[in-house]
Amino acid sequence: MPDTRRWRPPFALDLRRVLAPLRRGRGDPTVHWDAPGRVWLTANTPDGPGTLGLRRLADGEVEAVAWGAGSAVLLDGVPALLGANDDDTGFVAHHPLIADARHRRPGLRLPSTGRVWDSLVPAVLEQKVTGIEAHRSWRELCRWFGEPAPGPGPALLRVPPTPAAIRSIPDWKWHQAGVDLKRRTALVAAAGVAHRLERAASLRGAEGRELLRKVHGIGVWTSAEIAQRAWGDPDAVSFGDFHIPAIVGYALVGRALDDQGMAEVLAPYAPHRQRAVRYLEAAGVTRPRFGPRMPIRDYRAL
């Protein structure tokens, strides 16, 4: 039998927009939105795998239903997952575009899963490759090495691979999934100390990101991507990203920026620099469609 709870958020909540950063591409087998408006998520928890179903009821409450050994952990984490721990005290929208985005999207909050590992794997897969490549690798690793999701969710729903599963993957399967040596080495190294890395979600902030970077192959960009999801870090900007400096630059100063330029432009927003970026992303700001694109590589053909 599933475990069920209801929770009434004491703030405006845009359920899908809050959870959007957790979805790695439209075919993500760990996050699924169905037609009736339910969001399905899977996770590895300290108690084991679990599936969480969320939907917003007409009276404003959120109905949470969970299955599997990790169901209690997932239900306890629903408020934080939906932004209850997100505190924007001191945030000032210095630019009219960000101010307008904040006004139009009062339900946008930063999610916090409380779990490092499930965010770490897809973040490492997204290093220095296109989203298409990374999302394909994520789908295949989940399909081959993740467990079927507990409960009656969509048929293709899978739990992310555990650290033990990642360490068990043979070289030829990494190759088949399109994951190069550098990324697979980082994942295997992280899997070996995964239990220690979970402490980063308790440390939070710069200290938590620093702990993640102790793993060879996890740098500033990857630690920020993990921090944004694992503990809703409002200041963890993805420096080193192929797109974000240009998005921030064109939105706020009308031209492309490098990382240093983006750091200067976002400096007034500290310690909420990532929050400012999220408002720009939620507003649909994109970089102009010209210039070279990152080539899509298929490592399986090498």
PDB file of C-alpha atoms in Angstrom:
ATOM      1  CA  MET A   1       0.000   0.000   0.000  1.00  0.00           C
ATOM      2  CA  PRO A   2       1.279   3.501  -0.777  1.00  0.00           C
ATOM      3  CA  ASP A   3       1.912   6.116   1.868  1.00  0.00           C
ATOM      4  CA  THR A   4      -0.046   9.338   1.381  1.00  0.00           C
ATOM      5  CA  ARG A   5       0.210  12.813   2.839  1.00  0.00           C
ATOM      6  CA  ARG A   6      -1.186  16.219   2.100  1.00  0.00           C
ATOM      7  CA  TRP A   7       0.688  19.452   2.568  1.00  0.00           C
ATOM      8  CA  ARG A   8      -0.539  23.021   2.194  1.00  0.00           C
ATOM      9  CA  PRO A   9       2.262  25.346   1.074  1.00  0.00           C
ATOM     10  CA  PRO A  10       2.222  28.651   2.972  1.00  0.00           C
ATOM     11  CA  PHE A  11       3.368  30.455  -0.164  1.00  0.00           C
ATOM     12  CA  ALA A  12       2.547  30.733  -3.845  1.00  0.00           C
ATOM     13  CA  LEU A  13       3.717  27.568  -5.582  1.00  0.00           C
ATOM     14  CA  ASP A  14       4.249  26.760  -9.248  1.00  0.00           C
ATOM     15  CA  LEU A  15       4.708  23.001  -8.926  1.00  0.00           C
ATOM     16  CA  ARG A  16       6.080  22.272 -12.368  1.00  0.00           C
ATOM     17  CA  ARG A  17       8.337  25.275 -12.579  1.00  0.00           C
ATOM     18  CA  VAL A  18       9.875  24.521  -9.182  1.00  0.00           C
ATOM     19  CA  LEU A  19      10.583  20.910 -10.158  1.00  0.00           C
ATOM     20  CA  ALA A  20      11.742  21.700 -13.713  1.00  0.00           C
ATOM     21  CA  PRO A  21      15.499  21.725 -12.862  1.00  0.00           C
ATOM     22  CA  LEU A  22      15.246  18.100 -11.719  1.00  0.00           C
ATOM     23  CA  ARG A  23      14.194  16.877 -15.155  1.00  0.00           C
ATOM     24  CA  ARG A  24      17.078  15.978 -17.477  1.00  0.00           C
ATOM     25  CA  GLY A  25      15.450  16.159 -20.889  1.00  0.00           C
ATOM     26  CA  ARG A  26      11.945  15.241 -22.016  1.00  0.00           C
ATOM     27  CA  GLY A  27      12.679  11.518 -21.872  1.00  0.00           C
ATOM     28  CA  ASP A  28      14.114  11.523 -18.340  1.00  0.00           C
ATOM     29  CA  PRO A  29      13.141   8.136 -16.856  1.00  0.00           C
ATOM     30  CA  THR A  30      13.375   9.472 -13.286  1.00  0.00           C
ATOM     31  CA  VAL A  31      10.993  12.448 -13.661  1.00  0.00           C
ATOM     32  CA  HIS A  32       7.696  12.281 -15.544  1.00  0.00           C
ATOM     33  CA  TRP A  33       4.700  14.590 -15.883  1.00  0.00           C
ATOM     34  CA  ASP A  34       1.461  12.880 -16.875  1.00  0.00           C
ATOM     35  CA  ALA A  35      -1.713  14.279 -18.395  1.00  0.00           C
ATOM     36  CA  PRO A  36      -3.764  14.405 -15.150  1.00  0.00           C
ATOM     37  CA  GLY A  37      -1.195  16.804 -13.723  1.00  0.00           C
ATOM     38  CA  ARG A  38       0.728  14.408 -11.516  1.00  0.00           C
ATOM     39  CA  VAL A  39       4.505  14.669 -11.296  1.00  0.00           C
ATOM     40  CA  TRP A  40       6.356  11.379 -10.793  1.00  0.00           C
ATOM     41  CA  LEU A  41       9.870  11.313  -9.333  1.00  0.00           C
ATOM     42  CA  THR A  42      12.137   8.463  -8.320  1.00  0.00           C
ATOM     43  CA  ALA A  43      15.053   8.509  -5.912  1.00  0.00           C
ATOM     44  CA  ASN A  44      17.635   6.593  -3.960  1.00  0.00           C
ATOM     45  CA  THR A  45      17.213   7.310  -0.254  1.00  0.00           C
ATOM     46  CA  PRO A  46      19.065   6.080   2.858  1.00  0.00           C
ATOM     47  CA  ASP A  47      16.185   3.610   3.328  1.00  0.00           C
ATOM     48  CA  GLY A  48      16.215   2.375  -0.264  1.00  0.00           C
ATOM     49  CA  PRO A  49      14.575   3.248  -3.588  1.00  0.00           C
ATOM     50  CA  GLY A  50      11.294   5.085  -3.775  1.00  0.00           C
ATOM     51  CA  THR A  51       8.757   6.677  -6.079  1.00  0.00           C
ATOM     52  CA  LEU A  52       6.981   9.943  -5.303  1.00  0.00           C
ATOM     53  CA  GLY A  53       3.814  11.175  -7.006  1.00  0.00           C
ATOM     54  CA  LEU A  54       2.781  14.806  -6.540  1.00  0.00           C
ATOM     55  CA  ARG A  55      -0.251  16.741  -7.671  1.00  0.00           C
ATOM     56  CA  ARG A  56      -1.813  20.059  -6.747  1.00  0.00           C
ATOM     57  CA  LEU A  57      -5.414  19.768  -5.587  1.00  0.00           C
ATOM     58  CA  ALA A  58      -8.157  22.274  -6.294  1.00  0.00           C
ATOM     59  CA  ASP A  59      -8.067  23.557  -2.704  1.00  0.00           C
ATOM     60  CA  GLY A  60      -4.353  24.411  -3.008  1.00  0.00           C
ATOM     61  CA  GLU A  61      -2.989  21.451  -1.072  1.00  0.00           C
ATOM     62  CA  VAL A  62      -0.331  19.182  -2.528  1.00  0.00           C
ATOM     63  CA  GLU A  63      -1.139  15.484  -2.456  1.00  0.00           C
ATOM     64  CA  ALA A  64       1.978  13.338  -2.112  1.00  0.00           C
ATOM     65  CA  VAL A  65       1.845   9.566  -2.611  1.00  0.00           C
ATOM     66  CA  ALA A  66       4.947   7.393  -2.256  1.00  0.00           C
ATOM     67  CA  TRP A  67       5.899   3.763  -2.804  1.00  0.00           C
ATOM     68  CA  GLY A  68       8.931   1.651  -1.964  1.00  0.00           C
ATOM     69  CA  ALA A  69      11.403   1.380   0.887  1.00  0.00           C
ATOM     70  CA  GLY A  70      12.231   5.086   0.618  1.00  0.00           C
ATOM     71  CA  SER A  71       8.629   6.297   0.765  1.00  0.00           C
ATOM     72  CA  ALA A  72       8.818   7.783   4.276  1.00  0.00           C
ATOM     73  CA  VAL A  73      11.989   9.720   3.448  1.00  0.00           C
ATOM     74  CA  LEU A  74      10.437  11.073   0.257  1.00  0.00           C
ATOM     75  CA  LEU A  75       7.234  12.164   1.996  1.00  0.00           C
ATOM     76  CA  ASP A  76       9.167  13.853   4.802  1.00  0.00           C
ATOM     77  CA  GLY A  77      11.141  15.755   2.169  1.00  0.00           C
ATOM     78  CA  VAL A  78       8.182  17.110   0.190  1.00  0.00           C
ATOM     79  CA  PRO A  79       8.128  20.615   1.742  1.00  0.00           C
ATOM     80  CA  ALA A  80      11.854  21.130   1.105  1.00  0.00           C
ATOM     81  CA  LEU A  81      11.539  19.622  -2.362  1.00  0.00           C
ATOM     82  CA  LEU A  82       8.912  22.231  -3.205  1.00  0.00           C
ATOM     83  CA  GLY A  83      10.890  25.154  -1.820  1.00  0.00           C
ATOM     84  CA  ALA A  84       9.800  25.450   1.819  1.00  0.00           C
ATOM     85  CA  ASN A  85      13.430  25.916   2.885  1.00  0.00           C
ATOM     86  CA  ASP A  86      14.115  28.496   0.196  1.00  0.00           C
ATOM     87  CA  ASP A  87      14.722  31.904   1.755  1.00  0.00           C
ATOM     88  CA  ASP A  88      15.031  34.896  -0.550  1.00  0.00           C
ATOM     89  CA  THR A  89      15.539  37.415   2.254  1.00  0.00           C
ATOM     90  CA  GLY A  90      17.781  40.185   1.011  1.00  0.00           C
ATOM     91  CA  PHE A  91      17.220  39.492  -2.668  1.00  0.00           C
ATOM     92  CA  VAL A  92      16.913  42.697  -4.688  1.00  0.00           C
ATOM     93  CA  ALA A  93      16.054  42.653  -8.373  1.00  0.00           C
ATOM     94  CA  HIS A  94      18.565  45.200  -9.650  1.00  0.00           C
ATOM     95  CA  HIS A  95      17.533  44.797 -13.290  1.00  0.00           C
ATOM     96  CA  PRO A  96      14.007  45.469 -14.653  1.00  0.00           C
ATOM     97  CA  LEU A  97      13.946  42.141 -16.504  1.00  0.00           C
ATOM     98  CA  ILE A  98      14.605  40.184 -13.314  1.00  0.00           C
ATOM     99  CA  ALA A  99      12.139  42.330 -11.385  1.00  0.00           C
ATOM    100  CA  ASP A 100       9.465  41.619 -13.998  1.00  0.00           C
ATOM    101  CA  ALA A 101      10.223  37.880 -13.973  1.00  0.00           C
ATOM    102  CA  ARG A 102       9.943  37.816 -10.202  1.00  0.00           C
ATOM    103  CA  HIS A 103       6.638  39.702 -10.312  1.00  0.00           C
ATOM    104  CA  ARG A 104       5.169  37.396 -12.960  1.00  0.00           C
ATOM    105  CA  ARG A 105       6.358  34.183 -11.280  1.00  0.00           C
ATOM    106  CA  PRO A 106       5.716  34.482  -7.546  1.00  0.00           C
ATOM    107  CA  GLY A 107       5.502  30.683  -7.314  1.00  0.00           C
ATOM    108  CA  LEU A 108       9.088  30.119  -8.446  1.00  0.00           C
ATOM    109  CA  ARG A 109      11.206  28.705  -5.637  1.00  0.00           C
ATOM    110  CA  LEU A 110      14.437  26.726  -5.506  1.00  0.00           C
ATOM    111  CA  PRO A 111      13.906  22.993  -4.894  1.00  0.00           C
ATOM    112  CA  SER A 112      15.938  20.932  -2.456  1.00  0.00           C
ATOM    113  CA  THR A 113      15.996  17.156  -2.797  1.00  0.00           C
ATOM    114  CA  GLY A 114      18.331  16.652   0.160  1.00  0.00           C
ATOM    115  CA  ARG A 115      20.196  13.991  -1.851  1.00  0.00           C
ATOM    116  CA  VAL A 116      23.546  14.488  -3.558  1.00  0.00           C
ATOM    117  CA  TRP A 117      24.084  11.257  -5.487  1.00  0.00           C
ATOM    118  CA  ASP A 118      20.971  11.373  -7.654  1.00  0.00           C
ATOM    119  CA  SER A 119      21.946  14.872  -8.848  1.00  0.00           C
ATOM    120  CA  LEU A 120      25.634  14.051  -9.185  1.00  0.00           C
ATOM    121  CA  VAL A 121      25.344  11.370 -11.857  1.00  0.00           C
ATOM    122  CA  PRO A 122      23.461  13.412 -14.486  1.00  0.00           C
ATOM    123  CA  ALA A 123      25.565  16.496 -13.690  1.00  0.00           C
ATOM    124  CA  VAL A 124      28.781  14.630 -14.454  1.00  0.00           C
ATOM    125  CA  LEU A 125      27.242  13.198 -17.614  1.00  0.00           C
ATOM    126  CA  GLU A 126      26.526  16.758 -18.789  1.00  0.00           C
ATOM    127  CA  GLN A 127      30.175  17.839 -18.578  1.00  0.00           C
ATOM    128  CA  LYS A 128      31.500  19.267 -21.859  1.00  0.00           C
ATOM    129  CA  VAL A 129      28.898  17.606 -24.089  1.00  0.00           C
ATOM    130  CA  THR A 130      25.596  18.675 -25.600  1.00  0.00           C
ATOM    131  CA  GLY A 131      22.384  18.179 -23.695  1.00  0.00           C
ATOM    132  CA  ILE A 132      21.262  15.671 -26.317  1.00  0.00           C
ATOM    133  CA  GLU A 133      24.318  13.499 -25.672  1.00  0.00           C
ATOM    134  CA  ALA A 134      24.090  13.747 -21.889  1.00  0.00           C
ATOM    135  CA  HIS A 135      20.370  13.030 -21.756  1.00  0.00           C
ATOM    136  CA  ARG A 136      20.777   9.990 -23.990  1.00  0.00           C
ATOM    137  CA  SER A 137      23.502   8.620 -21.720  1.00  0.00           C
ATOM    138  CA  TRP A 138      21.366   9.284 -18.633  1.00  0.00           C
ATOM    139  CA  ARG A 139      18.375   7.461 -20.121  1.00  0.00           C
ATOM    140  CA  GLU A 140      20.455   4.453 -21.090  1.00  0.00           C
ATOM    141  CA  LEU A 141      22.297   4.142 -17.778  1.00  0.00           C
ATOM    142  CA  CYS A 142      18.998   4.372 -15.888  1.00  0.00           C
ATOM    143  CA  ARG A 143      17.397   1.803 -18.174  1.00  0.00           C
ATOM    144  CA  TRP A 144      20.291  -0.649 -17.924  1.00  0.00           C
ATOM    145  CA  PHE A 145      21.445  -0.155 -14.338  1.00  0.00           C
ATOM    146  CA  GLY A 146      18.591   1.526 -12.474  1.00  0.00           C
ATOM    147  CA  GLU A 147      15.821  -0.443 -10.789  1.00  0.00           C
ATOM    148  CA  PRO A 148      12.221  -0.328 -12.002  1.00  0.00           C
ATOM    149  CA  ALA A 149      10.389   2.311 -10.006  1.00  0.00           C
ATOM    150  CA  PRO A 150       8.259   1.001  -7.111  1.00  0.00           C
ATOM    151  CA  GLY A 151       4.532   1.544  -7.441  1.00  0.00           C
ATOM    152  CA  PRO A 152       2.068   1.955 -10.306  1.00  0.00           C
ATOM    153  CA  GLY A 153       3.821   4.822 -12.089  1.00  0.00           C
ATOM    154  CA  PRO A 154       4.541   5.070 -15.828  1.00  0.00           C
ATOM    155  CA  ALA A 155       6.025   1.882 -17.262  1.00  0.00           C
ATOM    156  CA  LEU A 156       9.360   3.443 -18.227  1.00  0.00           C
ATOM    157  CA  LEU A 157       9.957   5.094 -14.849  1.00  0.00           C
ATOM    158  CA  ARG A 158      13.292   4.016 -13.333  1.00  0.00           C
ATOM    159  CA  VAL A 159      15.240   4.696 -10.155  1.00  0.00           C
ATOM    160  CA  PRO A 160      18.691   6.262 -10.804  1.00  0.00           C
ATOM    161  CA  PRO A 161      21.633   3.834 -10.679  1.00  0.00           C
ATOM    162  CA  THR A 162      23.085   3.420  -7.198  1.00  0.00           C
ATOM    163  CA  PRO A 163      26.793   3.951  -6.456  1.00  0.00           C
ATOM    164  CA  ALA A 164      27.240   0.175  -6.429  1.00  0.00           C
ATOM    165  CA  ALA A 165      25.571  -0.097  -9.836  1.00  0.00           C
ATOM    166  CA  ILE A 166      27.828   2.605 -11.289  1.00  0.00           C
ATOM    167  CA  ARG A 167      30.924   0.815 -10.017  1.00  0.00           C
ATOM    168  CA  SER A 168      29.737  -2.426 -11.629  1.00  0.00           C
ATOM    169  CA  ILE A 169      29.463  -1.043 -15.178  1.00  0.00           C
ATOM    170  CA  PRO A 170      31.967  -2.669 -17.561  1.00  0.00           C
ATOM    171  CA  ASP A 171      33.970  -0.543 -19.980  1.00  0.00           C
ATOM    172  CA  TRP A 172      32.049  -1.701 -23.014  1.00  0.00           C
ATOM    173  CA  LYS A 173      28.744  -0.628 -21.465  1.00  0.00           C
ATOM    174  CA  TRP A 174      30.133   2.839 -20.710  1.00  0.00           C
ATOM    175  CA  HIS A 175      31.144   3.025 -24.345  1.00  0.00           C
ATOM    176  CA  GLN A 176      27.728   1.843 -25.481  1.00  0.00           C
ATOM    177  CA  ALA A 177      26.118   4.555 -23.356  1.00  0.00           C
ATOM    178  CA  GLY A 178      28.318   7.181 -25.009  1.00  0.00           C
ATOM    179  CA  VAL A 179      30.270   8.098 -21.867  1.00  0.00           C
ATOM    180  CA  ASP A 180      33.938   8.941 -22.384  1.00  0.00           C
ATOM    181  CA  LEU A 181      36.782   7.942 -20.071  1.00  0.00           C
ATOM    182  CA  LYS A 182      36.995  11.264 -18.232  1.00  0.00           C
ATOM    183  CA  ARG A 183      33.337  11.289 -17.192  1.00  0.00           C
ATOM    184  CA  ARG A 184      33.172   7.604 -16.325  1.00  0.00           C
ATOM    185  CA  THR A 185      36.321   7.971 -14.196  1.00  0.00           C
ATOM    186  CA  ALA A 186      34.723  10.847 -12.282  1.00  0.00           C
ATOM    187  CA  LEU A 187      31.543   8.843 -11.719  1.00  0.00           C
ATOM    188  CA  VAL A 188      33.377   5.774 -10.479  1.00  0.00           C
ATOM    189  CA  ALA A 189      35.512   7.922  -8.153  1.00  0.00           C
ATOM    190  CA  ALA A 190      32.402   9.632  -6.772  1.00  0.00           C
ATOM    191  CA  ALA A 191      30.644   6.288  -6.338  1.00  0.00           C
ATOM    192  CA  GLY A 192      33.485   5.120  -4.114  1.00  0.00           C
ATOM    193  CA  VAL A 193      32.883   7.950  -1.631  1.00  0.00           C
ATOM    194  CA  ALA A 194      29.185   8.578  -2.273  1.00  0.00           C
ATOM    195  CA  HIS A 195      28.207   8.138   1.378  1.00  0.00           C
ATOM    196  CA  ARG A 196      30.655  10.896   2.355  1.00  0.00           C
ATOM    197  CA  LEU A 197      29.465  13.254  -0.365  1.00  0.00           C
ATOM    198  CA  GLU A 198      25.898  13.214   0.976  1.00  0.00           C
ATOM    199  CA  ARG A 199      27.226  15.360   3.839  1.00  0.00           C
ATOM    200  CA  ALA A 200      27.484  18.252   1.383  1.00  0.00           C
ATOM    201  CA  ALA A 201      23.700  18.678   1.511  1.00  0.00           C
ATOM    202  CA  SER A 202      23.967  19.328   5.250  1.00  0.00           C
ATOM    203  CA  LEU A 203      26.975  21.627   4.969  1.00  0.00           C
ATOM    204  CA  ARG A 204      25.307  23.629   2.188  1.00  0.00           C
ATOM    205  CA  GLY A 205      26.690  26.739   0.516  1.00  0.00           C
ATOM    206  CA  ALA A 206      30.331  27.139  -0.466  1.00  0.00           C
ATOM    207  CA  GLU A 207      31.427  24.539   2.103  1.00  0.00           C
ATOM    208  CA  GLY A 208      29.178  21.907   0.584  1.00  0.00           C
ATOM    209  CA  ARG A 209      30.373  22.693  -2.926  1.00  0.00           C
ATOM    210  CA  GLU A 210      33.991  22.519  -1.748  1.00  0.00           C
ATOM    211  CA  LEU A 211      33.411  19.016  -0.371  1.00  0.00           C
ATOM    212  CA  LEU A 212      32.050  17.861  -3.729  1.00  0.00           C
ATOM    213  CA  ARG A 213      35.104  19.258  -5.517  1.00  0.00           C
ATOM    214  CA  LYS A 214      37.387  16.973  -3.539  1.00  0.00           C
ATOM    215  CA  VAL A 215      36.439  14.261  -6.032  1.00  0.00           C
ATOM    216  CA  HIS A 216      38.729  14.291  -9.058  1.00  0.00           C
ATOM    217  CA  GLY A 217      36.616  15.255 -12.052  1.00  0.00           C
ATOM    218  CA  ILE A 218      34.092  17.389 -10.153  1.00  0.00           C
ATOM    219  CA  GLY A 219      34.833  21.072 -10.588  1.00  0.00           C
ATOM    220  CA  VAL A 220      33.086  24.407 -10.129  1.00  0.00           C
ATOM    221  CA  TRP A 221      30.435  23.810 -12.801  1.00  0.00           C
ATOM    222  CA  THR A 222      29.494  20.310 -11.680  1.00  0.00           C
ATOM    223  CA  SER A 223      29.424  21.145  -7.973  1.00  0.00           C
ATOM    224  CA  ALA A 224      27.139  24.108  -8.710  1.00  0.00           C
ATOM    225  CA  GLU A 225      24.757  21.957 -10.755  1.00  0.00           C
ATOM    226  CA  ILE A 226      24.545  19.460  -7.887  1.00  0.00           C
ATOM    227  CA  ALA A 227      24.143  22.162  -5.234  1.00  0.00           C
ATOM    228  CA  GLN A 228      21.294  23.832  -7.124  1.00  0.00           C
ATOM    229  CA  ARG A 229      19.239  20.660  -6.825  1.00  0.00           C
ATOM    230  CA  ALA A 230      20.478  18.863  -3.707  1.00  0.00           C
ATOM    231  CA  TRP A 231      20.075  21.830  -1.355  1.00  0.00           C
ATOM    232  CA  GLY A 232      18.608  24.615  -3.470  1.00  0.00           C
ATOM    233  CA  ASP A 233      21.782  26.702  -3.273  1.00  0.00           C
ATOM    234  CA  PRO A 234      20.743  30.268  -4.203  1.00  0.00           C
ATOM    235  CA  ASP A 235      24.304  31.397  -4.969  1.00  0.00           C
ATOM    236  CA  ALA A 236      25.680  28.393  -6.898  1.00  0.00           C
ATOM    237  CA  VAL A 237      26.154  29.780 -10.409  1.00  0.00           C
ATOM    238  CA  SER A 238      27.219  27.305 -13.109  1.00  0.00           C
ATOM    239  CA  PHE A 239      30.448  29.030 -14.114  1.00  0.00           C
ATOM    240  CA  GLY A 240      31.957  27.242 -17.100  1.00  0.00           C
ATOM    241  CA  ASP A 241      28.597  26.689 -18.789  1.00  0.00           C
ATOM    242  CA  PHE A 242      28.397  26.956 -22.574  1.00  0.00           C
ATOM    243  CA  HIS A 243      25.112  28.921 -22.584  1.00  0.00           C
ATOM    244  CA  ILE A 244      24.538  30.723 -19.275  1.00  0.00           C
ATOM    245  CA  PRO A 245      27.119  33.560 -19.612  1.00  0.00           C
ATOM    246  CA  ALA A 246      25.601  34.531 -22.946  1.00  0.00           C
ATOM    247  CA  ILE A 247      22.044  34.344 -21.562  1.00  0.00           C
ATOM    248  CA  VAL A 248      22.946  36.520 -18.593  1.00  0.00           C
ATOM    249  CA  GLY A 249      24.974  38.873 -20.752  1.00  0.00           C
ATOM    250  CA  TYR A 250      22.371  39.506 -23.437  1.00  0.00           C
ATOM    251  CA  ALA A 251      19.610  39.820 -20.847  1.00  0.00           C
ATOM    252  CA  LEU A 252      21.362  42.255 -18.526  1.00  0.00           C
ATOM    253  CA  VAL A 253      23.933  44.163 -20.612  1.00  0.00           C
ATOM    254  CA  GLY A 254      22.987  43.391 -24.214  1.00  0.00           C
ATOM    255  CA  ARG A 255      26.046  41.373 -25.218  1.00  0.00           C
ATOM    256  CA  ALA A 256      27.689  38.006 -24.658  1.00  0.00           C
ATOM    257  CA  LEU A 257      29.885  37.601 -21.587  1.00  0.00           C
ATOM    258  CA  ASP A 258      32.572  35.215 -20.452  1.00  0.00           C
ATOM    259  CA  ASP A 259      32.643  33.801 -16.932  1.00  0.00           C
ATOM    260  CA  GLN A 260      34.536  36.773 -15.528  1.00  0.00           C
ATOM    261  CA  GLY A 261      32.108  39.215 -17.084  1.00  0.00           C
ATOM    262  CA  MET A 262      29.134  37.227 -15.785  1.00  0.00           C
ATOM    263  CA  ALA A 263      30.649  37.201 -12.293  1.00  0.00           C
ATOM    264  CA  GLU A 264      30.923  40.993 -12.397  1.00  0.00           C
ATOM    265  CA  VAL A 265      27.366  41.475 -13.631  1.00  0.00           C
ATOM    266  CA  LEU A 266      25.918  39.072 -11.061  1.00  0.00           C
ATOM    267  CA  ALA A 267      28.039  40.341  -8.148  1.00  0.00           C
ATOM    268  CA  PRO A 268      25.308  42.694  -6.815  1.00  0.00           C
ATOM    269  CA  TYR A 269      23.009  39.674  -6.436  1.00  0.00           C
ATOM    270  CA  ALA A 270      25.268  37.711  -4.059  1.00  0.00           C
ATOM    271  CA  PRO A 271      24.336  35.601  -2.126  1.00  0.00           C
ATOM    272  CA  HIS A 272      21.442  35.050  -4.542  1.00  0.00           C
ATOM    273  CA  ARG A 273      23.268  34.953  -7.870  1.00  0.00           C
ATOM    274  CA  GLN A 274      21.782  31.634  -8.949  1.00  0.00           C
ATOM    275  CA  ARG A 275      18.316  32.874  -8.030  1.00  0.00           C
ATOM    276  CA  ALA A 276      18.783  35.740 -10.466  1.00  0.00           C
ATOM    277  CA  VAL A 277      19.822  33.280 -13.182  1.00  0.00           C
ATOM    278  CA  ARG A 278      16.752  31.116 -12.483  1.00  0.00           C
ATOM    279  CA  TYR A 279      14.475  34.110 -12.945  1.00  0.00           C
ATOM    280  CA  LEU A 280      16.059  34.781 -16.322  1.00  0.00           C
ATOM    281  CA  GLU A 281      15.661  31.132 -17.326  1.00  0.00           C
ATOM    282  CA  ALA A 282      12.061  31.021 -16.127  1.00  0.00           C
ATOM    283  CA  ALA A 283      11.348  34.159 -18.132  1.00  0.00           C
ATOM    284  CA  GLY A 284      12.405  32.293 -21.261  1.00  0.00           C
ATOM    285  CA  VAL A 285      15.510  34.385 -21.924  1.00  0.00           C
ATOM    286  CA  THR A 286      17.798  32.692 -24.453  1.00  0.00           C
ATOM    287  CA  ARG A 287      20.983  33.564 -26.264  1.00  0.00           C
ATOM    288  CA  PRO A 288      20.641  34.826 -29.876  1.00  0.00           C
ATOM    289  CA  ARG A 289      20.643  31.958 -32.356  1.00  0.00           C
ATOM    290  CA  PHE A 290      23.885  32.564 -34.181  1.00  0.00           C
ATOM    291  CA  GLY A 291      27.475  31.471 -33.843  1.00  0.00           C
ATOM    292  CA  PRO A 292      28.970  27.991 -33.575  1.00  0.00           C
ATOM    293  CA  ARG A 293      27.192  25.234 -31.733  1.00  0.00           C
ATOM    294  CA  MET A 294      28.795  22.452 -29.776  1.00  0.00           C
ATOM    295  CA  PRO A 295      29.055  19.429 -32.056  1.00  0.00           C
ATOM    296  CA  ILE A 296      27.045  16.347 -31.136  1.00  0.00           C
ATOM    297  CA  ARG A 297      29.452  13.470 -30.747  1.00  0.00           C
ATOM    298  CA  ASP A 298      28.577   9.816 -30.607  1.00  0.00           C
ATOM    299  CA  TYR A 299      31.276   8.055 -28.592  1.00  0.00           C
ATOM    300  CA  ARG A 300      29.735   4.727 -29.514  1.00  0.00           C
ATOM    301  CA  ALA A 301      30.974   5.216 -33.069  1.00  0.00           C
ATOM    302  CA  LEU A 302      34.607   5.713 -32.019  1.00  0.00           C
TER     303      LEU A 302
END
